[in-house]
PDB file of C-alpha atoms and ligand atoms in Angstrom:
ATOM      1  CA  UNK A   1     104.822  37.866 140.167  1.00  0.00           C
ATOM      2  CA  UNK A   2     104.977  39.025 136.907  1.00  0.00           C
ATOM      3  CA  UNK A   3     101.348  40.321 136.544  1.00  0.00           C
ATOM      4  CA  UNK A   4     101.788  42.750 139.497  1.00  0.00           C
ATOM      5  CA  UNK A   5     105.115  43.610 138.227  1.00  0.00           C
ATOM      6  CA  UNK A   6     103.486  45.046 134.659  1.00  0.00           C
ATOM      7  CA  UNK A   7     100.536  46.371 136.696  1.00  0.00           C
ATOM      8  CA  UNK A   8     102.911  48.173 138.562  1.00  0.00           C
ATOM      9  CA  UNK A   9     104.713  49.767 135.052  1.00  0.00           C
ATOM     10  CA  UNK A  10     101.550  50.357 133.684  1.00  0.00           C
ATOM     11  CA  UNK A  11      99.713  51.994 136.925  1.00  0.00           C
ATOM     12  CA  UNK A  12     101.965  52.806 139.377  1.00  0.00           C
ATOM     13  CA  UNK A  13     103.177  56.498 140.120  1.00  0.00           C
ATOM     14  CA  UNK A  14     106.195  57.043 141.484  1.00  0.00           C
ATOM     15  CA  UNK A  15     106.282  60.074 144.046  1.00  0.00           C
ATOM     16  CA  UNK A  16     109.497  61.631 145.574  1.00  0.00           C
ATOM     17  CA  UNK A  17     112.223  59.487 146.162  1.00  0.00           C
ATOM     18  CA  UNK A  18     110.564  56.567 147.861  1.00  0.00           C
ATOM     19  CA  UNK A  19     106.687  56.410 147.658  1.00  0.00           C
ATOM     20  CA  UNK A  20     104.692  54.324 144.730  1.00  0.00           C
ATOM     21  CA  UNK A  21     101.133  55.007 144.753  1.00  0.00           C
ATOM     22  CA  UNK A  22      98.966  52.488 143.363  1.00  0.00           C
ATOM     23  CA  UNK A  23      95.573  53.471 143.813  1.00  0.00           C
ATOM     24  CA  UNK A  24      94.728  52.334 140.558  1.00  0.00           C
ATOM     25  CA  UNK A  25      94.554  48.574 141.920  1.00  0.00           C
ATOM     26  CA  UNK A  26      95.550  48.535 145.218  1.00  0.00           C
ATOM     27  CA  UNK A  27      94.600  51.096 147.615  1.00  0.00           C
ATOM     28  CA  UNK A  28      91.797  53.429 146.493  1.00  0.00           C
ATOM     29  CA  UNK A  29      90.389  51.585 143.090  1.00  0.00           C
ATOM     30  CA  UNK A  30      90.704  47.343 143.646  1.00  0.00           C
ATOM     31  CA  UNK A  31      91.342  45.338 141.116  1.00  0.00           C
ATOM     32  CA  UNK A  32      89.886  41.881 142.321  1.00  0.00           C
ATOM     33  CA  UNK A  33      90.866  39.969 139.268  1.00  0.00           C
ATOM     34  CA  UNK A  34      94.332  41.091 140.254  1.00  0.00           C
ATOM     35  CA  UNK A  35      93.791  40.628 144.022  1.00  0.00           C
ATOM     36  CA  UNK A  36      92.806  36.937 143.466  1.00  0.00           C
ATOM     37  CA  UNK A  37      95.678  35.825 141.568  1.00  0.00           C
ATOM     38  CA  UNK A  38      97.547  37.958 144.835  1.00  0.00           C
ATOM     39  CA  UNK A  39      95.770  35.502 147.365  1.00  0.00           C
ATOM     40  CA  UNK A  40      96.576  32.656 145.194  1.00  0.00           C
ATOM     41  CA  UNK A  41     100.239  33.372 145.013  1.00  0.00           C
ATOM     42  CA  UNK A  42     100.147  33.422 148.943  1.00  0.00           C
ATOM     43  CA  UNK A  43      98.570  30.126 149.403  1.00  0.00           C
ATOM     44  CA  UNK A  44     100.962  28.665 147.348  1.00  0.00           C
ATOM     45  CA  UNK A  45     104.065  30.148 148.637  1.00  0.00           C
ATOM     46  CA  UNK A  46     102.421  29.050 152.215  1.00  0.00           C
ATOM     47  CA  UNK A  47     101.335  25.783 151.118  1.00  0.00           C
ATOM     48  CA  UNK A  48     103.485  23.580 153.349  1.00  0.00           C
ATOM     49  CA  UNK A  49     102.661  25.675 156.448  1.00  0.00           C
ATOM     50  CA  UNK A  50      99.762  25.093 158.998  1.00  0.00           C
ATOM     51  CA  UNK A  51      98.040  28.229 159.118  1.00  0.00           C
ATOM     52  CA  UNK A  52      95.068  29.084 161.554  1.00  0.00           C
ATOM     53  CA  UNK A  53      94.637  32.903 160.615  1.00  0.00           C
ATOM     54  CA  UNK A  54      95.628  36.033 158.657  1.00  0.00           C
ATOM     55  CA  UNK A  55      96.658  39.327 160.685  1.00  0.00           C
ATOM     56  CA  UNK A  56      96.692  42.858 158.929  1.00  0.00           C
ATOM     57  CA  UNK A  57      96.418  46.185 159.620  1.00  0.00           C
ATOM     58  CA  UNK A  58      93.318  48.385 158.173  1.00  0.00           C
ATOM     59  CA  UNK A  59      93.075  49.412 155.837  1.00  0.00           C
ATOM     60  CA  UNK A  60      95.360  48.689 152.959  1.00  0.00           C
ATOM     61  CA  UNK A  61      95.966  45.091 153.855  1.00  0.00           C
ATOM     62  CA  UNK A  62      92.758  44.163 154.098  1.00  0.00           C
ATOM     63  CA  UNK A  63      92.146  43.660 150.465  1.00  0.00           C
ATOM     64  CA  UNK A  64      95.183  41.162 149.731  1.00  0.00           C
ATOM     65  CA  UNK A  65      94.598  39.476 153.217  1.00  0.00           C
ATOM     66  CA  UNK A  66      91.096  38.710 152.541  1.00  0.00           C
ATOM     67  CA  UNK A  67      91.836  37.209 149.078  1.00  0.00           C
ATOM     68  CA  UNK A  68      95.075  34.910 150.606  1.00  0.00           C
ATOM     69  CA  UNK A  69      92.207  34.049 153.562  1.00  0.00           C
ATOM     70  CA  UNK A  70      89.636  33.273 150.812  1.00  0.00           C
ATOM     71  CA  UNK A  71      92.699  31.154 148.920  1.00  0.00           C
ATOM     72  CA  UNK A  72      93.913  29.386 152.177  1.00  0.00           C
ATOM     73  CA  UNK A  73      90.093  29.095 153.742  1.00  0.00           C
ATOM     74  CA  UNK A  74      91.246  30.688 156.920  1.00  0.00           C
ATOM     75  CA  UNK A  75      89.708  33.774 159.340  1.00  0.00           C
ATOM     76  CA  UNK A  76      91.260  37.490 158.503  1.00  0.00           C
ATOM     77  CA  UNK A  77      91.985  39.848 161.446  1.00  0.00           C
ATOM     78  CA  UNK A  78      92.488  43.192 160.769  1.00  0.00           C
ATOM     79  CA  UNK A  79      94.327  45.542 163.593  1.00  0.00           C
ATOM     80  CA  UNK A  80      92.438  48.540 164.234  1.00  0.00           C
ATOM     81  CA  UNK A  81      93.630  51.855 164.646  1.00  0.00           C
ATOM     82  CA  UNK A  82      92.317  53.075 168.320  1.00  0.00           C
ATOM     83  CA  UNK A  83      91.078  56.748 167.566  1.00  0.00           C
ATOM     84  CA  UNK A  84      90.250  57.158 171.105  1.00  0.00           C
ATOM     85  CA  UNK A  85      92.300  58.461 173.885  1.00  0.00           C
ATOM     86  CA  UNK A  86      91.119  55.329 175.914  1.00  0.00           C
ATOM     87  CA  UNK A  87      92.252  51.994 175.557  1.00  0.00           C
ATOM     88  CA  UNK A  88      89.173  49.016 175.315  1.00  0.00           C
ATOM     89  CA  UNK A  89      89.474  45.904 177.808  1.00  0.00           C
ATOM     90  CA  UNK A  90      90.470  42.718 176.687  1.00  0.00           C
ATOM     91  CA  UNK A  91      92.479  43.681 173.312  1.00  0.00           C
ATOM     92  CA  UNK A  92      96.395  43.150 172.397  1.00  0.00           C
ATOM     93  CA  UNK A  93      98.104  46.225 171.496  1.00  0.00           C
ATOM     94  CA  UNK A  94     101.305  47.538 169.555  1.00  0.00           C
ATOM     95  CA  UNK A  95     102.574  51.051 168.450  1.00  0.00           C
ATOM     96  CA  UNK A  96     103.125  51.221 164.903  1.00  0.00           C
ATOM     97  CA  UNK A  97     105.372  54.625 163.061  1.00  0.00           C
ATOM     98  CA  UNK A  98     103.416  55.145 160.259  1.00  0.00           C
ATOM     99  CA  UNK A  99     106.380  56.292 157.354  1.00  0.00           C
ATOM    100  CA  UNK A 100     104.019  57.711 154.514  1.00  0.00           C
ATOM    101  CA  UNK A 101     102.207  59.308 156.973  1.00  0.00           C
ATOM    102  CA  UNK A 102     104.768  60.572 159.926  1.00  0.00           C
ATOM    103  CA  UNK A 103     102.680  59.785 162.724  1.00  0.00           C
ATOM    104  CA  UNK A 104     102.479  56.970 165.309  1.00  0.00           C
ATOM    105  CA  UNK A 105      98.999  54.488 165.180  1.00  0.00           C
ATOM    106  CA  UNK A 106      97.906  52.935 168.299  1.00  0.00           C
ATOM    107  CA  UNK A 107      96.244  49.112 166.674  1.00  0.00           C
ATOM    108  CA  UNK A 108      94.813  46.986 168.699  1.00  0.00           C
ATOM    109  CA  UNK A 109      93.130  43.526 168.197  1.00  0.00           C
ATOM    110  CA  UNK A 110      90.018  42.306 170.313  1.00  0.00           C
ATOM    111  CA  UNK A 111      91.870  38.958 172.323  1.00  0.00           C
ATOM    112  CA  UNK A 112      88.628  37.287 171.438  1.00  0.00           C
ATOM    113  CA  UNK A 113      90.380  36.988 168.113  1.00  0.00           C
ATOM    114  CA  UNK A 114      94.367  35.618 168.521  1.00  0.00           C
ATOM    115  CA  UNK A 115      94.728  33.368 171.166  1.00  0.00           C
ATOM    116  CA  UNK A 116      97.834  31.488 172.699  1.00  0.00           C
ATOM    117  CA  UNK A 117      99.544  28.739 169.692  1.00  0.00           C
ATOM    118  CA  UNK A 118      97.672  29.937 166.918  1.00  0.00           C
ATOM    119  CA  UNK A 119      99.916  29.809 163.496  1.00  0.00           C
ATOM    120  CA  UNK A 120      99.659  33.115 162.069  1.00  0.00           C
ATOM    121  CA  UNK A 121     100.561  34.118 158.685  1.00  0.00           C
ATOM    122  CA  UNK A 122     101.082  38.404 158.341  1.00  0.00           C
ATOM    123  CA  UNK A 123     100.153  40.158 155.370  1.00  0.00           C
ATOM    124  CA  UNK A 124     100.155  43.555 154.395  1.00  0.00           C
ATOM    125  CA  UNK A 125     100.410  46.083 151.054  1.00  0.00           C
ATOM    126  CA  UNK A 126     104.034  47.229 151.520  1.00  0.00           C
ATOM    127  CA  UNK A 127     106.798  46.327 153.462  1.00  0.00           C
ATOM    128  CA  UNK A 128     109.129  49.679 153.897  1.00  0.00           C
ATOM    129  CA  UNK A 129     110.845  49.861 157.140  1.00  0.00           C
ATOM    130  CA  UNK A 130     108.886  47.426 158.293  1.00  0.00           C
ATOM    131  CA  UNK A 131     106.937  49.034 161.233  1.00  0.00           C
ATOM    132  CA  UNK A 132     103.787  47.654 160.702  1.00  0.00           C
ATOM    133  CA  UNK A 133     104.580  44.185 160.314  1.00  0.00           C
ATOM    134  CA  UNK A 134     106.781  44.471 163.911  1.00  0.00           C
ATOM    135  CA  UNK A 135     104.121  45.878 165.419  1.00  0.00           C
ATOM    136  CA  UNK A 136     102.316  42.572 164.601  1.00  0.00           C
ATOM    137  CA  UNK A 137     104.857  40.381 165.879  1.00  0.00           C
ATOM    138  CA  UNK A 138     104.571  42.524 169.001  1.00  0.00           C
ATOM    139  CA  UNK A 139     100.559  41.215 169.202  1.00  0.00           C
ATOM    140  CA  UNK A 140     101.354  38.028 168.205  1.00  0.00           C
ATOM    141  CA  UNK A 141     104.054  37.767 171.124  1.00  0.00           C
ATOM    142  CA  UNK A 142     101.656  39.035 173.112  1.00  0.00           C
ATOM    143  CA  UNK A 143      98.690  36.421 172.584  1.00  0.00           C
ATOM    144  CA  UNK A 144     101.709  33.718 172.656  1.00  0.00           C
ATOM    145  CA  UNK A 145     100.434  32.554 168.882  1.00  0.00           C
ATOM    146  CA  UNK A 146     103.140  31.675 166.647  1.00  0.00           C
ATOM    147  CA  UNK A 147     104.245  33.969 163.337  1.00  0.00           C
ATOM    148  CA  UNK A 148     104.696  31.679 160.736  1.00  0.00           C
ATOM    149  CA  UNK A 149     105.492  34.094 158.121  1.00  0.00           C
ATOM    150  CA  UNK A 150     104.850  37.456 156.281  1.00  0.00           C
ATOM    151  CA  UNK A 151     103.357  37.781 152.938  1.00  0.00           C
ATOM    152  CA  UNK A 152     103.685  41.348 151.376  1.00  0.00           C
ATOM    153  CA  UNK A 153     102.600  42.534 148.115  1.00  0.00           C
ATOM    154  CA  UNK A 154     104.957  45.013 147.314  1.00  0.00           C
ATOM    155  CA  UNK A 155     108.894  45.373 148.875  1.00  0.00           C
ATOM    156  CA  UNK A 156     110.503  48.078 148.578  1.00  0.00           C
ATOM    157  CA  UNK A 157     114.071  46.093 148.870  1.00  0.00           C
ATOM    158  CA  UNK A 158     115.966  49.389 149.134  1.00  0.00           C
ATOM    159  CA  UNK A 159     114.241  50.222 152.988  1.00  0.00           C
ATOM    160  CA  UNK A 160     115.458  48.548 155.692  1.00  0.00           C
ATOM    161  CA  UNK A 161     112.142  46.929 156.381  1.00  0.00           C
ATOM    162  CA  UNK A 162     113.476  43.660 154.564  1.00  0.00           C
ATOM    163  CA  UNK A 163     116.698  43.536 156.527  1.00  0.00           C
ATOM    164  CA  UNK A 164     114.740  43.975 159.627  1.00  0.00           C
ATOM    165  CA  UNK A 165     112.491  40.926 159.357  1.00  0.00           C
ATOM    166  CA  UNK A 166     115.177  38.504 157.960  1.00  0.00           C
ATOM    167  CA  UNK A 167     117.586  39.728 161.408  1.00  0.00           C
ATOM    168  CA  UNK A 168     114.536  38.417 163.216  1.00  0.00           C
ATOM    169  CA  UNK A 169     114.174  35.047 160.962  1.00  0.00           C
ATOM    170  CA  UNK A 170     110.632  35.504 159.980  1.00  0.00           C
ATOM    171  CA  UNK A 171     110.389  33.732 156.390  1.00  0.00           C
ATOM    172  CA  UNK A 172     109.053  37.018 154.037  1.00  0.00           C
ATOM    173  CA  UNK A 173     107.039  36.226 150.224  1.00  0.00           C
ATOM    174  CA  UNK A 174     107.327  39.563 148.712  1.00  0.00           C
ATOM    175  CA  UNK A 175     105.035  39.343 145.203  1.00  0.00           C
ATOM    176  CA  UNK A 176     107.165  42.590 143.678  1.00  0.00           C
ATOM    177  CA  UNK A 177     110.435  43.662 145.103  1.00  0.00           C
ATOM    178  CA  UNK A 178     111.663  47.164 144.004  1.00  0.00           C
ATOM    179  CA  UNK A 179     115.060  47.269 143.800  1.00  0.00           C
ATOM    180  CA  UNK A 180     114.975  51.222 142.889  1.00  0.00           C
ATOM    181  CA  UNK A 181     112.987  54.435 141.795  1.00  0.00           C
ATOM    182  CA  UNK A 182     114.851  55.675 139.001  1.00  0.00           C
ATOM    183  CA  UNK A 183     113.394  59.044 137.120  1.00  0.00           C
ATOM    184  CA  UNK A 184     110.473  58.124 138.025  1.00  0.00           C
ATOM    185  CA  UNK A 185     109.881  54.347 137.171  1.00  0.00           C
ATOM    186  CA  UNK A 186     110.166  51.016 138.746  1.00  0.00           C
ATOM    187  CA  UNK A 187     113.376  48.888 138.737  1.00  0.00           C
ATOM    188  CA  UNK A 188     112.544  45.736 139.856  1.00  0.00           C
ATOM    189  CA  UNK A 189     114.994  42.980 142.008  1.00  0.00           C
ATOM    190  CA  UNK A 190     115.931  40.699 139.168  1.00  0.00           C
TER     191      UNK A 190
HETATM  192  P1  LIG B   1     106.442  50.026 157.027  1.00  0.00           P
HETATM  193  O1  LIG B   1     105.702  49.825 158.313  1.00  0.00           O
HETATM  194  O2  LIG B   1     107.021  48.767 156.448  1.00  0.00           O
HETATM  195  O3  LIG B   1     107.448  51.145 157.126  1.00  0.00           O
HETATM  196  O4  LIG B   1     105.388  50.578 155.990  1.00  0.00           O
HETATM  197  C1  LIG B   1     104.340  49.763 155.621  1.00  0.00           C
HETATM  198  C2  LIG B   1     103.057  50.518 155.538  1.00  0.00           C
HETATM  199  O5  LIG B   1     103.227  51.853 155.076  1.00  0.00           O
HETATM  200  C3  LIG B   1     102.172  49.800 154.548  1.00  0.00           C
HETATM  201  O6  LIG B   1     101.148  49.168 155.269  1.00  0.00           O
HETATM  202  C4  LIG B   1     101.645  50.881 153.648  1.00  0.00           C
HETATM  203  O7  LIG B   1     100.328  51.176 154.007  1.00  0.00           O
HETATM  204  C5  LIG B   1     102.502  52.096 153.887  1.00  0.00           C
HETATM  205  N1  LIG B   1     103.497  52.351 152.812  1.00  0.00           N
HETATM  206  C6  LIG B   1     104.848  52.307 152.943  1.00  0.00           C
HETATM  207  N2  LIG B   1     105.453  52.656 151.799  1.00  0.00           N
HETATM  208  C7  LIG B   1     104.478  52.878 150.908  1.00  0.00           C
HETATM  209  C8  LIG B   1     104.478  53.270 149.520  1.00  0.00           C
HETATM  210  O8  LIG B   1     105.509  53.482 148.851  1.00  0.00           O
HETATM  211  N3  LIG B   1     103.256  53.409 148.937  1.00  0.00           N
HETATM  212  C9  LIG B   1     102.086  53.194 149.602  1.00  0.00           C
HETATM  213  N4  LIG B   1     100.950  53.343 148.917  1.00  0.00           N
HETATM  214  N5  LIG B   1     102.048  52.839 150.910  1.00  0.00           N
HETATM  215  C10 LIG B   1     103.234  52.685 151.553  1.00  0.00           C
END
């Protein structure tokens, strides 16, 4: 998506080796203007599929699920993070390595919300090694709904988070894919 892509030059900060920051847009500030063209490029790249319902994980894909739920008219479920030391009744859970952050997140999602054959479409910010959007399958396994597909704003191609999902045969729609950080800026997959 080429608008993302030269909001990306413009905005985006590269830090270390293998962490963009875009809280110009995307995870602090939110463009909307931006985040609606997003949710429209996920509808269309999902066109042909039933889908019943959106699954995230707060809180930085909640912003680009919302908009693809506003684009494709269907609910958005965000997985929580369980702060607690005790677990709620009646919720699916999943263990999700958190890389930016080196730590391990409990999420959970209230059963009330994903039940047995609905058609799920994932989305999230990043896909990077591809953690989170595992730990969703996980949930969605264990409701028995179906994953039809994952749509991610930003891949970073070079993790093995890609590699991961396509060994599994889930159909990914990355909107940027980042081939490489390279003193400091973006190289894009061509
Ligand atoms: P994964 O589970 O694929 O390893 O990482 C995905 C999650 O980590 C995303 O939901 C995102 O919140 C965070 N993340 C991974 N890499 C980056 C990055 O380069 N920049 C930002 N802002 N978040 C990242």
């Amino acid at each position: 998506m080429k608008q993302l892509e030269e909001r990306i030059k413009k905005d985006g900060r590269v830090l270390g080796d293998d962490i963009l920051k875009v809280d110009a847009f995307l995870n602090h500030q939110i463009d909307p203007d931006l985040l609606l063209a997003i949710g429209a490029a996920f509808a269309q790249q999902f066109q042909d599929e039933r889908i019943d319902k959106i699954l995230t994980v707060e809180s930085s894909g909640i912003a680009p699920a919302v908009f693809a739920g506003l684009a494709l008219h269907v609910p958005v479920v965000f997985a929580r993070k369980n702060k607690s030391l005790t677990l709620p009744d009646g919720v699916w859970t999943a263990d999700v390595y958190s890389y930016t952050k080196q730590t391990t997140n409990h999420v959970m999602i209230d059963q009330r919300f994903l039940g047995a054959g609905e058609r799920v479409l994932i989305i999230d910010d990043f896909l990077a090694n591809g953690q989170a959007v595992v730990g969703l399958l996980d949930i969605i396994d264990q409701a028995q709904a179906v994953a039809v597909g994952a749509g991610i704003v930003i891949e970073k191609s070079f993790q093995k988070g890609r590699q991961l999902l396509d060994a599994r045969g889930l159909p990914v729609v990355s909107l940027a894919r980042i081939k490489a950080f390279r003193d400091g800026q973006v190289e894009f997959e061509s």
